[in-house]
Amino acid sequence: MIQTLLGGRVYGLCILLVLFLVTIQSVHAQDHTVSGTVVSALDNQPLPGATVLETGTLNGTATDIDGLFTLEVGSPTASLTVTFVGYVTQTIDIEGRNDITISLEEDTGLLEELVVTAGGIERRERAVGYAVSEVGGEDLREIRENNVANALAGKVAGVIVTKPATGPAGSSRVIIRGASSLGEDSQPLYVVDGVPIDNTTLGSAGMWGGTDGGDGIGSINPDDIEKMTVLKGPAAAALYGTRAKNGVILITTKKATPGSGLGVEFSSNTTFENVLVNTDWQTRYGQGTRGAKPSSEDEALSTVDQAWGPSLDGAQTISWDGTNQPYSQATDAVNAFYNTGITSTNSLALTTATATSSLRIGLSHLQNEGISPNSGLTRTTLSLRGGSQFGSRLSADAKINLVREFVNNRPRLSDSPGNANYSVYQLAPNVDVESMRCPPEDEACTEPGTDVDGRELHRGLFGNIYQQNPYWAAHQYTSSDEDRRAIGFASLTFKFAEGIHLMGRFGGDTYTTRRTGITPWGTAYSPLGGQNEQEFRITEVNTDFLLTVDRELTSSIALQATAGGNILYRERETLTLSGGGGFNVPGLEVVTNQNTRSHGYGFNEKQINSLYGSAELAYNDYLFLTLTARNDWSSTLPVDNNSYFYPSISGSFVFTDALEVPEWISFGKIRASWAEVGGDTNPYALALTYGLSGSHLGQPRGQIAQGTIPLADLKPS
């Protein structure tokens, strides 16, 4: 049922996208042809790509590279409405003329930089009373990062980016203005084109091992991004609710500009990476203990990671594999074991736009060969975005982003069996890591890390069966991930009057991750092997409406107000299938080949209904006051306590416009803000939950599935 639901949502997004891209053209008698030129009033230079519409209709065209246009209109008495980015819109009566020159004045109000704030609302930088930073798409792509979150490193003050040591498939950690909590995730909320996306990390390393399962933001193609805006602090993010308490990162993606015609974008990028080793390894003393070399094969096996022997003298000494080898410095283990990582990315985008509709199609393919042997990543992204203007009042915008990703052998971390790094970094200077690839009698060496019987080439290495032969760990101890993701939205905006708009939007983020982990037959610590299968299905749906009013109340006071609502629905389903008792047939690595099998299932869902609003007052364009308020009703809290309210207030004063200041001060602003952010809890935290634990006399045996007593009267934080 869940698969049907997820598939239906993706299919529905596609249908909405197609419907919204249909441009309805009005039928006219078109008995008059008018030609002309659109130029800038400042320097009389032509304006290519300006939109020329017959007023009150969808009949229009765009100027060519020389600013020229030709349009058939319904009447010689019709009028033309001309628009161009950064210029004041102008309406001209044709009055029977066949040739017209139209001069557009620059819109000085748009010359000041606009920043995207909460709710996707653009505001002038001077009016914002809290910290906002913006990074353009070109800056993000200047030094190519596979995970776009990494591209923020060093570009935004107060933002700390920790890049993964596990390669392109790893998760990035972004902290804005320091960690907000010791026990909770302190990462920001990511919002793509107004729609929050899931950034769950499905797996991490603990004391006894694990893998970095990657994150949600890694699925976003950097070549599709127009800009990223970082909202710092709770006041900046008050309209997004409790998930935004650690800040918000807004991502605006590219779309075709109306009237721009046909366009093609192509980029190709290749990066190389090597292991960075800052450790100053000692190379004077060799393998052994208490100043003595190993005197037997057993001693050599158990001390390959101990360099307490005498100085390296080049004499023949027993090695871990039973052969005699020179007691001298071997090939550097790190450089010998690891590869040069290669990541190639190719992106192609096609854009087309008329005066009233636009469409952009993007395709990107990333291919990575990891630093660790036998590891890599393949990611393919398809994006489709379009918009249409239906008359002078109604407009539509829609997008869908499809991602498919395959990850081969995510690196195992910390004290995890299968962590090849752990063994490589501990070898004594005279121990050649390449001697662990295959035994001396196996000249073909087709299966690295394997002895002639197909088992792990171990023999008691390190004196610890849980510390593995690094080649066995890399080539035989395997894992694979397959991710399928769809992110999309569809919106309609209706213009009631100049400065009054109502927007309705439906957005969704849904993905399925299937993960397979194999402990192969012949592993030293698990001779019969094992296999685990996991599948995660996560869906988040946001339904929004937003009313915006932008008015000048008097000659010196202006008001920008918003009122909106949101319904957030989130569900998570987990399926697990584990094999036990080892493989019946060696080498047949499927769960059905396990001696015993067990399965698990988990499901949770959550819904938050919200109402919010904001009001900004501007006085003489130098004094600004902004108030916001939001109220949430969460399904995870008791009915009597499920409502929580959080307000914010911020202000800014542009003193360089209000006061006389020295000429060397070009711009100065004082700002301050205050906010409160509420919070709920995890699903089902209010109930005592039960599970099954084995059986007795053929009947299932129940158990309490949690270790804490729930609080029936829990209140919001």
XYZ file of C-alpha atoms in Angstrom:
717
model
C 0.000 0.000 0.000
C 2.834 2.372 0.863
C 4.535 1.731 -2.483
C 1.293 2.462 -4.260
C 0.890 5.662 -2.265
C 4.435 6.828 -2.992
C 4.187 5.960 -6.659
C 0.839 7.732 -6.859
C 2.289 10.898 -5.377
C 5.178 10.974 -7.821
C 2.818 10.240 -10.697
C 0.503 12.969 -9.462
C 3.344 15.479 -9.383
C 4.187 14.618 -12.981
C 0.573 15.049 -14.083
C 0.336 18.409 -12.315
C 3.546 19.513 -13.964
C 2.260 18.665 -17.428
C -1.067 20.363 -16.790
C 0.532 23.557 -15.508
C 2.838 23.813 -18.490
C -0.058 23.926 -20.951
C -0.216 27.456 -22.275
C -3.675 28.645 -23.144
C -3.571 30.990 -26.054
C -6.429 33.374 -26.750
C -7.879 33.524 -30.233
C -7.808 36.933 -31.873
C -8.831 38.357 -35.189
C -5.236 39.652 -35.477
C -5.911 42.106 -38.211
C -3.086 44.505 -37.361
C 0.689 43.967 -37.362
C 2.981 46.111 -35.275
C 6.784 46.062 -35.247
C 9.239 47.935 -33.124
C 12.306 48.152 -30.949
C 12.653 48.028 -27.172
C 15.579 50.054 -25.828
C 16.943 51.301 -22.522
C 16.049 54.913 -21.789
C 19.442 55.326 -20.098
C 21.704 54.713 -23.108
C 19.296 53.848 -25.957
C 20.801 50.341 -26.194
C 18.500 47.493 -27.358
C 17.071 45.130 -24.751
C 17.107 41.521 -26.052
C 14.619 39.106 -24.458
C 12.103 41.774 -23.387
C 8.524 40.466 -23.230
C 5.955 42.245 -25.425
C 2.311 41.326 -24.733
C -0.956 42.524 -26.187
C -2.467 43.974 -23.019
C -5.098 41.770 -21.395
C -4.254 38.698 -23.494
C -1.663 35.941 -23.732
C -0.758 37.016 -27.252
C 2.881 38.023 -27.107
C 6.459 37.670 -28.229
C 9.998 38.452 -27.126
C 12.566 40.822 -28.629
C 15.528 39.399 -30.526
C 19.207 40.108 -29.930
C 18.791 43.572 -31.491
C 15.736 44.414 -29.382
C 13.386 44.029 -32.382
C 9.914 42.473 -32.328
C 6.917 41.867 -34.588
C 3.458 41.059 -33.249
C 0.015 40.578 -34.761
C -2.657 42.145 -32.545
C -6.419 42.064 -32.612
C -7.019 45.754 -33.257
C -5.153 48.917 -34.322
C -6.364 50.459 -31.056
C -4.855 47.724 -28.862
C -2.087 48.424 -26.377
C 1.213 46.685 -25.622
C 2.627 45.810 -22.197
C 6.426 45.550 -22.184
C 8.453 44.003 -19.356
C 12.167 43.414 -18.815
C 14.040 42.371 -15.681
C 15.384 45.413 -13.821
C 13.180 47.878 -15.712
C 9.805 49.481 -15.044
C 6.926 47.764 -16.869
C 5.393 50.047 -19.491
C 2.064 49.979 -21.339
C 1.906 51.708 -24.759
C -1.173 52.433 -26.917
C -0.585 51.400 -30.539
C -2.951 54.046 -31.936
C -2.841 52.516 -35.411
C 0.944 52.703 -35.748
C 2.910 49.954 -37.502
C 6.324 50.819 -36.065
C 7.029 51.764 -32.431
C 10.151 52.455 -30.389
C 9.623 51.732 -26.698
C 12.032 53.091 -24.069
C 12.101 51.424 -20.650
C 13.273 53.175 -17.500
C 15.471 51.355 -14.980
C 13.627 50.305 -11.822
C 15.831 51.863 -9.158
C 13.972 49.950 -6.478
C 15.318 46.695 -7.943
C 18.916 47.883 -8.113
C 19.348 47.099 -4.429
C 20.118 43.465 -3.745
C 17.148 41.263 -2.855
C 17.491 38.302 -0.516
C 15.174 35.317 -0.183
C 13.752 34.990 3.320
C 11.387 32.593 5.097
C 8.484 31.466 2.951
C 10.472 32.249 -0.189
C 9.606 35.948 0.113
C 12.116 38.314 -1.472
C 13.033 41.318 0.667
C 15.553 44.068 0.335
C 18.702 43.409 2.313
C 18.353 46.686 4.212
C 14.946 45.683 5.574
C 16.036 42.388 7.100
C 16.567 42.558 10.849
C 18.478 39.310 11.215
C 21.522 37.667 9.648
C 21.050 36.486 6.058
C 23.835 35.376 3.709
C 23.539 34.471 0.053
C 25.827 32.400 -2.167
C 25.381 32.429 -5.936
C 25.318 29.326 -8.078
C 28.558 30.232 -9.839
C 30.354 30.451 -6.490
C 29.021 27.012 -5.585
C 30.358 25.491 -8.792
C 33.698 27.304 -8.834
C 35.292 24.445 -6.898
C 33.070 21.490 -7.637
C 31.662 19.580 -4.656
C 29.595 16.414 -5.039
C 27.500 17.325 -2.001
C 26.300 20.908 -2.370
C 26.393 21.427 1.410
C 30.193 21.171 1.251
C 30.290 24.118 -1.152
C 29.278 26.453 1.704
C 32.610 25.879 3.451
C 34.434 29.182 3.857
C 31.752 31.187 2.057
C 29.356 32.140 4.873
C 30.380 33.622 8.224
C 29.275 31.583 11.224
C 28.669 28.416 9.200
C 30.856 25.400 10.001
C 30.929 22.654 7.371
C 32.462 19.282 8.205
C 33.101 17.316 5.049
C 32.822 13.528 5.182
C 35.934 11.374 5.299
C 33.923 8.632 3.589
C 33.935 10.084 0.076
C 31.201 11.516 -2.177
C 28.555 9.153 -0.797
C 29.096 10.331 2.783
C 27.053 12.819 4.786
C 28.066 16.417 5.464
C 27.565 18.200 8.764
C 26.559 21.860 8.647
C 26.322 23.868 11.864
C 25.103 27.482 11.896
C 26.364 29.582 14.818
C 27.417 26.577 16.876
C 25.595 23.500 18.132
C 22.260 24.256 19.784
C 22.047 21.015 21.755
C 24.328 18.257 23.038
C 21.856 15.442 22.541
C 20.008 16.452 19.376
C 20.810 17.024 15.745
C 22.004 20.616 15.323
C 21.833 20.733 11.533
C 19.654 23.265 9.681
C 16.474 22.727 7.715
C 16.922 22.547 3.940
C 14.193 24.104 1.790
C 14.271 23.678 -2.005
C 12.079 26.111 -3.970
C 9.906 26.634 -0.902
C 9.497 22.917 -0.091
C 11.307 21.427 2.957
C 13.214 18.246 2.133
C 14.255 15.332 4.297
C 17.926 15.269 5.305
C 17.929 12.081 7.349
C 21.211 10.208 7.617
C 20.376 6.517 7.358
C 23.255 5.112 9.354
C 26.266 6.398 11.249
C 29.267 5.005 13.083
C 29.332 4.348 16.798
C 31.975 2.972 19.134
C 31.697 -0.537 17.699
C 31.478 0.378 14.055
C 28.925 1.179 11.388
C 28.803 3.083 8.111
C 27.987 6.620 7.043
C 24.696 6.201 5.167
C 24.805 9.558 3.373
C 22.281 12.391 3.654
C 19.384 13.927 1.767
C 21.048 17.152 0.630
C 23.582 15.097 -1.327
C 20.855 14.285 -3.877
C 20.614 17.896 -5.087
C 22.497 18.568 -8.318
C 24.738 21.670 -7.901
C 24.325 22.501 -11.603
C 20.579 23.027 -11.050
C 21.084 25.628 -8.305
C 20.625 29.343 -8.932
C 21.572 30.412 -5.399
C 21.604 29.368 -1.746
C 20.476 31.585 1.125
C 21.431 30.928 4.739
C 18.983 32.175 7.387
C 20.762 32.319 10.732
C 19.034 31.990 14.058
C 15.436 31.377 15.149
C 14.181 34.842 14.168
C 15.193 34.186 10.575
C 13.402 30.862 10.544
C 10.375 31.452 12.776
C 7.920 30.860 9.930
C 9.244 27.333 9.318
C 8.541 25.974 12.777
C 10.536 23.881 15.193
C 12.553 22.144 12.479
C 14.176 25.501 11.729
C 15.500 26.159 15.240
C 19.038 25.520 13.958
C 18.615 27.844 10.987
C 17.459 27.350 7.411
C 19.272 26.918 4.116
C 17.071 27.993 1.212
C 17.943 26.593 -2.214
C 16.574 28.309 -5.310
C 16.918 26.242 -8.471
C 17.240 27.427 -12.035
C 14.351 28.010 -14.400
C 14.006 29.422 -17.878
C 13.409 33.171 -18.123
C 10.199 34.064 -20.019
C 11.000 35.443 -23.442
C 14.539 34.065 -23.515
C 13.906 31.574 -26.323
C 15.900 28.359 -26.692
C 19.030 27.788 -24.621
C 21.550 25.015 -23.949
C 23.790 24.578 -20.894
C 26.533 21.962 -20.653
C 29.215 21.398 -18.068
C 31.770 18.658 -17.541
C 33.932 18.282 -14.475
C 36.508 15.758 -13.302
C 38.198 15.755 -9.908
C 40.979 13.593 -8.492
C 41.604 12.901 -4.834
C 44.183 11.056 -2.791
C 44.425 9.998 0.816
C 45.668 12.827 3.007
C 48.089 11.434 5.582
C 49.586 13.858 8.079
C 50.937 11.187 10.412
C 54.715 11.149 10.715
C 55.238 7.384 10.859
C 58.458 6.122 12.446
C 60.514 3.981 10.059
C 63.521 3.129 12.226
C 62.224 0.194 14.257
C 60.524 -2.889 12.868
C 58.079 -5.602 13.814
C 58.489 -7.340 17.145
C 58.154 -6.942 20.900
C 60.570 -5.981 23.685
C 63.284 -5.118 21.178
C 63.264 -8.582 19.561
C 62.234 -9.730 16.088
C 59.549 -12.412 15.715
C 61.172 -15.837 15.965
C 58.307 -17.922 14.565
C 55.433 -17.678 12.114
C 52.946 -17.486 14.995
C 54.829 -14.545 16.506
C 54.979 -12.847 13.116
C 51.219 -13.290 12.665
C 50.304 -11.781 16.013
C 52.699 -8.818 15.837
C 52.190 -7.397 12.323
C 50.767 -4.289 14.015
C 53.500 -3.983 16.662
C 56.727 -2.096 15.906
C 58.614 -2.681 19.154
C 61.413 -4.663 17.532
C 65.048 -3.678 16.914
C 66.289 -1.236 14.303
C 65.692 -2.309 10.721
C 68.862 -4.056 9.497
C 67.811 -5.742 6.228
C 68.476 -9.278 7.520
C 66.198 -12.139 6.480
C 63.408 -12.567 9.039
C 60.363 -14.812 9.277
C 57.238 -13.084 7.944
C 53.563 -13.532 8.821
C 53.004 -15.702 5.720
C 55.774 -18.147 6.602
C 58.314 -16.803 4.121
C 61.604 -15.098 4.926
C 61.667 -11.406 4.049
C 64.256 -8.623 4.497
C 63.913 -6.849 7.840
C 63.761 -3.437 6.117
C 61.214 -0.756 5.337
C 58.456 -2.067 3.064
C 56.365 -0.181 0.532
C 54.310 2.548 2.200
C 51.107 0.743 3.155
C 48.781 3.701 2.681
C 49.987 4.582 -0.812
C 50.107 0.926 -1.838
C 46.589 0.062 -0.663
C 44.512 3.091 -1.644
C 43.613 4.305 -5.131
C 43.450 7.747 -6.659
C 39.766 8.618 -6.466
C 38.175 9.915 -9.670
C 34.822 11.691 -9.895
C 33.388 12.729 -13.259
C 30.219 14.803 -13.587
C 28.471 15.728 -16.825
C 25.391 17.958 -16.863
C 23.161 19.034 -19.744
C 20.198 21.418 -19.549
C 17.794 22.622 -22.241
C 15.650 25.721 -21.757
C 12.876 27.163 -23.850
C 10.618 30.096 -23.103
C 8.018 32.258 -24.749
C 6.514 35.454 -23.445
C 4.090 33.514 -21.242
C 5.616 30.109 -20.530
C 8.968 28.552 -19.730
C 10.485 25.094 -19.452
C 13.859 23.775 -18.271
C 14.992 20.149 -18.507
C 18.228 19.118 -16.812
C 20.114 15.825 -16.802
C 23.219 15.090 -14.745
C 25.351 11.973 -14.337
C 28.008 11.511 -11.657
C 30.450 8.592 -11.708
C 32.864 8.041 -8.834
C 35.615 5.509 -8.237
C 36.524 5.748 -4.581
C 39.856 5.989 -2.831
C 39.138 2.711 -1.058
C 39.494 -0.293 -3.382
C 36.269 -1.680 -4.857
C 34.136 1.303 -3.802
C 32.245 3.906 -5.789
C 29.114 5.888 -6.480
C 26.855 6.416 -9.492
C 24.193 9.133 -9.367
C 21.799 10.196 -12.139
C 19.548 13.233 -11.721
C 16.708 14.363 -13.983
C 14.982 17.691 -13.310
C 12.022 19.270 -15.052
C 10.711 22.730 -14.230
C 8.214 24.921 -16.009
C 5.873 27.838 -15.530
C 3.022 29.536 -17.346
C 1.192 32.834 -17.133
C -2.560 32.491 -17.653
C -3.755 36.003 -18.355
C -2.711 38.934 -16.216
C -3.745 37.399 -12.866
C -3.027 33.660 -12.732
C 0.381 31.996 -12.963
C 1.639 28.466 -12.368
C 4.988 26.973 -11.439
C 5.921 23.309 -11.101
C 8.968 21.114 -10.803
C 9.965 17.503 -10.346
C 13.433 16.184 -9.552
C 14.169 12.456 -9.936
C 17.335 10.913 -8.494
C 18.689 7.385 -8.762
C 21.840 6.474 -6.886
C 23.957 3.340 -6.495
C 26.666 3.099 -3.835
C 29.105 0.216 -3.803
C 30.867 -0.609 -0.535
C 30.449 2.345 1.765
C 33.563 2.456 3.976
C 33.083 0.805 7.345
C 34.159 2.967 10.252
C 35.687 2.846 13.752
C 35.874 -0.650 15.295
C 33.681 -2.242 12.643
C 34.517 -5.675 11.215
C 35.161 -5.015 7.560
C 37.016 -1.737 8.200
C 40.062 -2.078 5.947
C 41.473 1.264 7.087
C 41.906 0.016 10.636
C 44.326 -2.704 9.550
C 46.283 -0.703 6.957
C 47.178 2.100 9.341
C 48.540 -0.241 12.034
C 51.091 -2.265 10.074
C 54.704 -2.275 11.247
C 57.142 -0.524 8.838
C 58.676 -3.762 7.510
C 55.330 -5.515 6.829
C 54.359 -5.298 3.156
C 50.587 -4.760 2.872
C 50.647 -6.193 -0.663
C 51.725 -9.554 0.764
C 48.207 -9.786 2.196
C 46.608 -9.596 -1.245
C 47.122 -13.295 -2.054
C 49.209 -16.217 -0.746
C 52.543 -16.881 -2.499
C 51.195 -20.033 -4.169
C 48.285 -18.136 -5.803
C 50.043 -16.467 -8.722
C 46.804 -15.501 -10.555
C 45.419 -13.673 -7.497
C 41.906 -13.219 -8.919
C 40.228 -12.864 -5.506
C 42.195 -10.406 -3.309
C 42.426 -11.304 0.365
C 41.502 -14.949 -0.276
C 43.522 -18.085 0.374
C 43.581 -21.087 -1.967
C 40.510 -22.573 -0.235
C 38.392 -19.449 -0.796
C 38.566 -18.333 2.826
C 39.947 -15.128 4.310
C 43.732 -14.985 4.079
C 44.138 -14.419 7.792
C 45.855 -17.250 9.697
C 45.483 -15.279 12.937
C 46.698 -11.893 11.683
C 47.033 -9.233 14.389
C 46.242 -11.915 16.964
C 42.589 -10.904 16.552
C 40.107 -12.577 14.199
C 37.915 -9.447 14.244
C 40.711 -7.351 12.725
C 40.561 -8.363 9.114
C 42.853 -8.749 6.178
C 42.386 -5.347 4.468
C 42.032 -6.856 0.983
C 39.370 -9.287 2.186
C 37.550 -6.407 3.866
C 37.635 -4.297 0.685
C 36.904 -6.914 -1.979
C 34.905 -9.699 -0.305
C 33.130 -8.061 2.647
C 30.639 -6.172 0.472
C 27.686 -3.822 0.747
C 25.467 -2.020 -1.735
C 22.872 0.749 -1.566
C 20.234 1.671 -4.129
C 18.336 4.938 -3.665
C 15.353 6.242 -5.644
C 14.093 9.726 -4.843
C 11.512 12.173 -6.157
C 11.221 15.805 -5.033
C 8.626 18.077 -6.566
C 6.037 20.787 -6.193
C 3.217 22.469 -8.062
C 1.909 25.939 -7.251
C -0.682 28.433 -8.435
C -0.515 32.163 -7.738
C -3.462 34.497 -8.193
C -3.046 38.270 -8.322
C -6.074 40.041 -6.826
C -4.643 43.504 -7.392
C -1.266 45.182 -7.597
C 0.673 44.056 -4.516
C -1.887 41.435 -3.362
C -1.193 37.776 -4.215
C -2.443 34.378 -3.031
C -0.273 31.318 -3.567
C -1.244 27.666 -3.101
C 1.399 24.954 -3.256
C 1.657 21.189 -2.948
C 5.135 19.723 -2.495
C 6.525 16.314 -1.734
C 9.765 14.477 -1.062
C 9.704 10.691 -1.210
C 12.486 8.164 -1.424
C 13.239 4.485 -1.037
C 16.615 3.123 0.016
C 17.480 -0.548 -0.278
C 20.630 -1.707 1.484
C 22.412 -5.074 1.360
C 25.304 -6.106 3.604
C 27.225 -9.370 3.205
C 29.668 -11.076 5.547
C 31.143 -13.618 3.112
C 31.561 -17.314 3.718
C 35.086 -17.963 4.969
C 35.431 -14.814 7.100
C 37.776 -15.521 10.007
C 35.399 -14.397 12.756
C 32.270 -15.754 10.992
C 33.275 -18.843 8.999
C 29.797 -19.477 7.532
C 29.046 -15.812 6.757
C 25.771 -13.898 6.863
C 23.577 -11.404 5.031
C 21.238 -8.529 5.923
C 18.686 -6.684 3.774
C 17.101 -3.352 4.732
C 14.615 -1.104 2.992
C 13.688 2.406 4.136
C 10.704 4.285 2.698
C 10.344 7.909 3.744
C 7.754 10.401 2.522
C 7.183 14.029 3.447
C 4.322 16.059 1.995
C 3.763 19.793 2.533
C 0.597 21.631 1.534
C 0.763 25.429 1.806
C -1.100 28.618 1.152
C 0.333 32.127 1.462
C -1.380 35.498 1.094
C 0.966 38.440 0.491
C 0.064 42.122 0.724
C 2.565 44.806 -0.287
C 1.190 48.345 0.097
C 2.297 51.926 0.678
C 0.096 53.199 3.516
C 1.345 56.777 3.284
C 4.114 58.583 1.459
C 6.537 57.564 4.224
C 5.135 54.263 5.572
C 4.999 50.962 3.654
C 3.561 47.605 4.722
C 4.430 44.087 3.620
C 2.278 41.457 5.313
C 1.816 37.725 4.872
C -0.605 35.155 6.247
C -0.374 31.463 5.523
C -0.837 27.897 6.596
C 0.903 24.570 6.231
C 0.037 20.901 6.652
C 3.079 18.681 7.106
C 2.642 14.921 6.829
C 5.584 12.581 7.298
C 5.795 8.814 7.366
C 8.625 6.326 7.652
C 8.535 2.597 6.969
C 11.393 0.173 7.625
C 11.701 -3.433 6.456
C 14.544 -5.737 7.552
C 15.450 -9.296 6.589
C 18.401 -10.968 8.276
C 20.017 -14.323 7.707
C 21.547 -16.412 10.474
C 23.493 -19.608 10.817
C 25.593 -18.959 7.726
C 25.287 -19.747 4.027
C 24.252 -23.298 3.125
C 26.075 -23.112 -0.210
C 29.370 -21.176 -0.122
C 29.454 -18.274 -2.565
C 25.682 -18.132 -3.167
C 25.030 -14.796 -1.488
C 21.246 -14.532 -1.236
C 19.162 -14.423 1.932
C 17.290 -17.600 0.986
C 20.625 -19.456 1.161
C 20.877 -18.713 4.905
C 20.242 -21.467 7.456
C 17.789 -19.277 9.387
C 15.993 -16.052 8.556
C 14.306 -13.346 10.628
C 12.458 -10.215 9.632
C 11.375 -6.925 11.153
C 8.963 -4.131 10.329
C 8.622 -0.578 11.598
C 6.251 2.242 10.742
C 5.581 5.712 12.118
C 3.760 8.788 10.918
C 3.400 12.364 12.053
C 1.349 15.415 11.094
C 1.683 19.074 12.033
C -0.941 21.678 11.118
C 0.268 25.265 11.187
C -0.879 28.852 10.777
C 1.592 31.713 10.543
C 1.914 35.319 9.556
C 4.282 38.256 9.356
C 4.101 42.030 9.062
C 6.857 44.433 8.066
C 6.554 48.176 8.477
C 9.020 50.467 6.723
C 9.432 54.147 7.571
C 11.114 56.392 4.997
C 12.991 53.364 3.710
C 15.524 53.445 6.561
C 13.648 52.175 9.634
C 12.107 48.685 9.531
C 10.141 46.596 12.025
C 9.117 42.972 11.362
C 6.798 40.818 13.482
C 6.120 37.110 12.901
C 3.932 34.559 14.631
C 3.324 30.851 14.161
C 1.126 28.278 15.869
C 1.526 24.531 15.417
C -0.747 21.633 16.296
C 1.239 18.382 16.453
C -0.101 14.832 16.321
C 2.716 13.597 18.582
C 1.534 15.551 21.648
C -1.500 14.968 23.906
C -4.733 16.466 22.593
C -4.888 18.969 25.443
C -1.267 20.068 24.955
C -0.740 19.732 21.212
C -0.730 23.471 20.444
C 2.339 25.669 20.752
C 2.940 29.261 19.714
C 6.161 31.059 18.905
C 6.629 34.682 17.889
C 9.559 36.771 16.703
C 10.391 40.441 16.339
C 13.239 42.016 14.400
C 14.203 45.493 13.337
C 16.809 47.308 11.307
C 17.943 50.916 11.085
C 19.906 52.112 8.035
C 21.656 55.006 9.732
C 23.568 56.043 6.616
C 20.246 57.088 5.043
C 18.793 58.705 8.156
C 21.826 60.589 9.464
C 24.667 62.623 8.084
C 27.734 60.407 8.067
C 31.263 60.747 6.657
C 31.617 60.031 2.946
C 33.860 57.047 3.632
C 30.870 55.214 5.184
C 28.894 54.027 2.157
C 26.366 51.850 3.972
C 25.634 51.144 7.613
C 22.852 49.237 9.345
C 21.999 48.350 12.933
C 19.797 45.300 13.424
C 18.378 43.304 16.323
C 16.041 40.336 16.679
C 14.340 38.122 19.267
C 12.435 34.873 18.788
C 10.948 31.862 20.524
C 10.736 28.427 18.924
C 8.515 25.619 20.191
C 8.873 21.886 19.730
C 7.098 18.540 19.907
C 8.385 14.964 20.251
C 8.808 11.777 18.255
C 5.823 9.704 17.100
C 4.277 7.340 19.670
C 6.309 8.736 22.577
C 3.064 9.022 24.581
C 2.120 5.341 24.422
C 3.490 2.197 26.017
C 4.401 -0.014 23.069
C 4.622 -3.788 22.922
C 6.386 -6.352 20.790
C 6.922 -10.086 20.381
C 9.864 -11.991 21.824
C 10.096 -15.646 20.922
C 7.443 -18.173 21.866
C 6.413 -20.624 24.578
C 4.624 -23.898 23.852
C 4.024 -22.718 20.309
C 2.472 -19.413 21.351
C 4.062 -15.972 20.787
C 5.426 -14.260 23.876
C 4.842 -10.538 24.357
C 7.169 -7.915 25.795
C 7.298 -4.195 26.505
C 9.263 -2.734 23.602
C 10.637 0.379 25.290
C 12.776 1.144 28.289
C 11.116 4.361 29.499
C 7.707 5.111 30.962
C 5.810 7.499 28.636
C 4.514 10.848 29.878
C 0.802 11.010 29.199
C 0.708 14.743 30.016
C 3.734 15.752 27.958
C 3.870 19.454 27.062
C 5.584 21.144 24.115
C 9.116 22.394 24.649
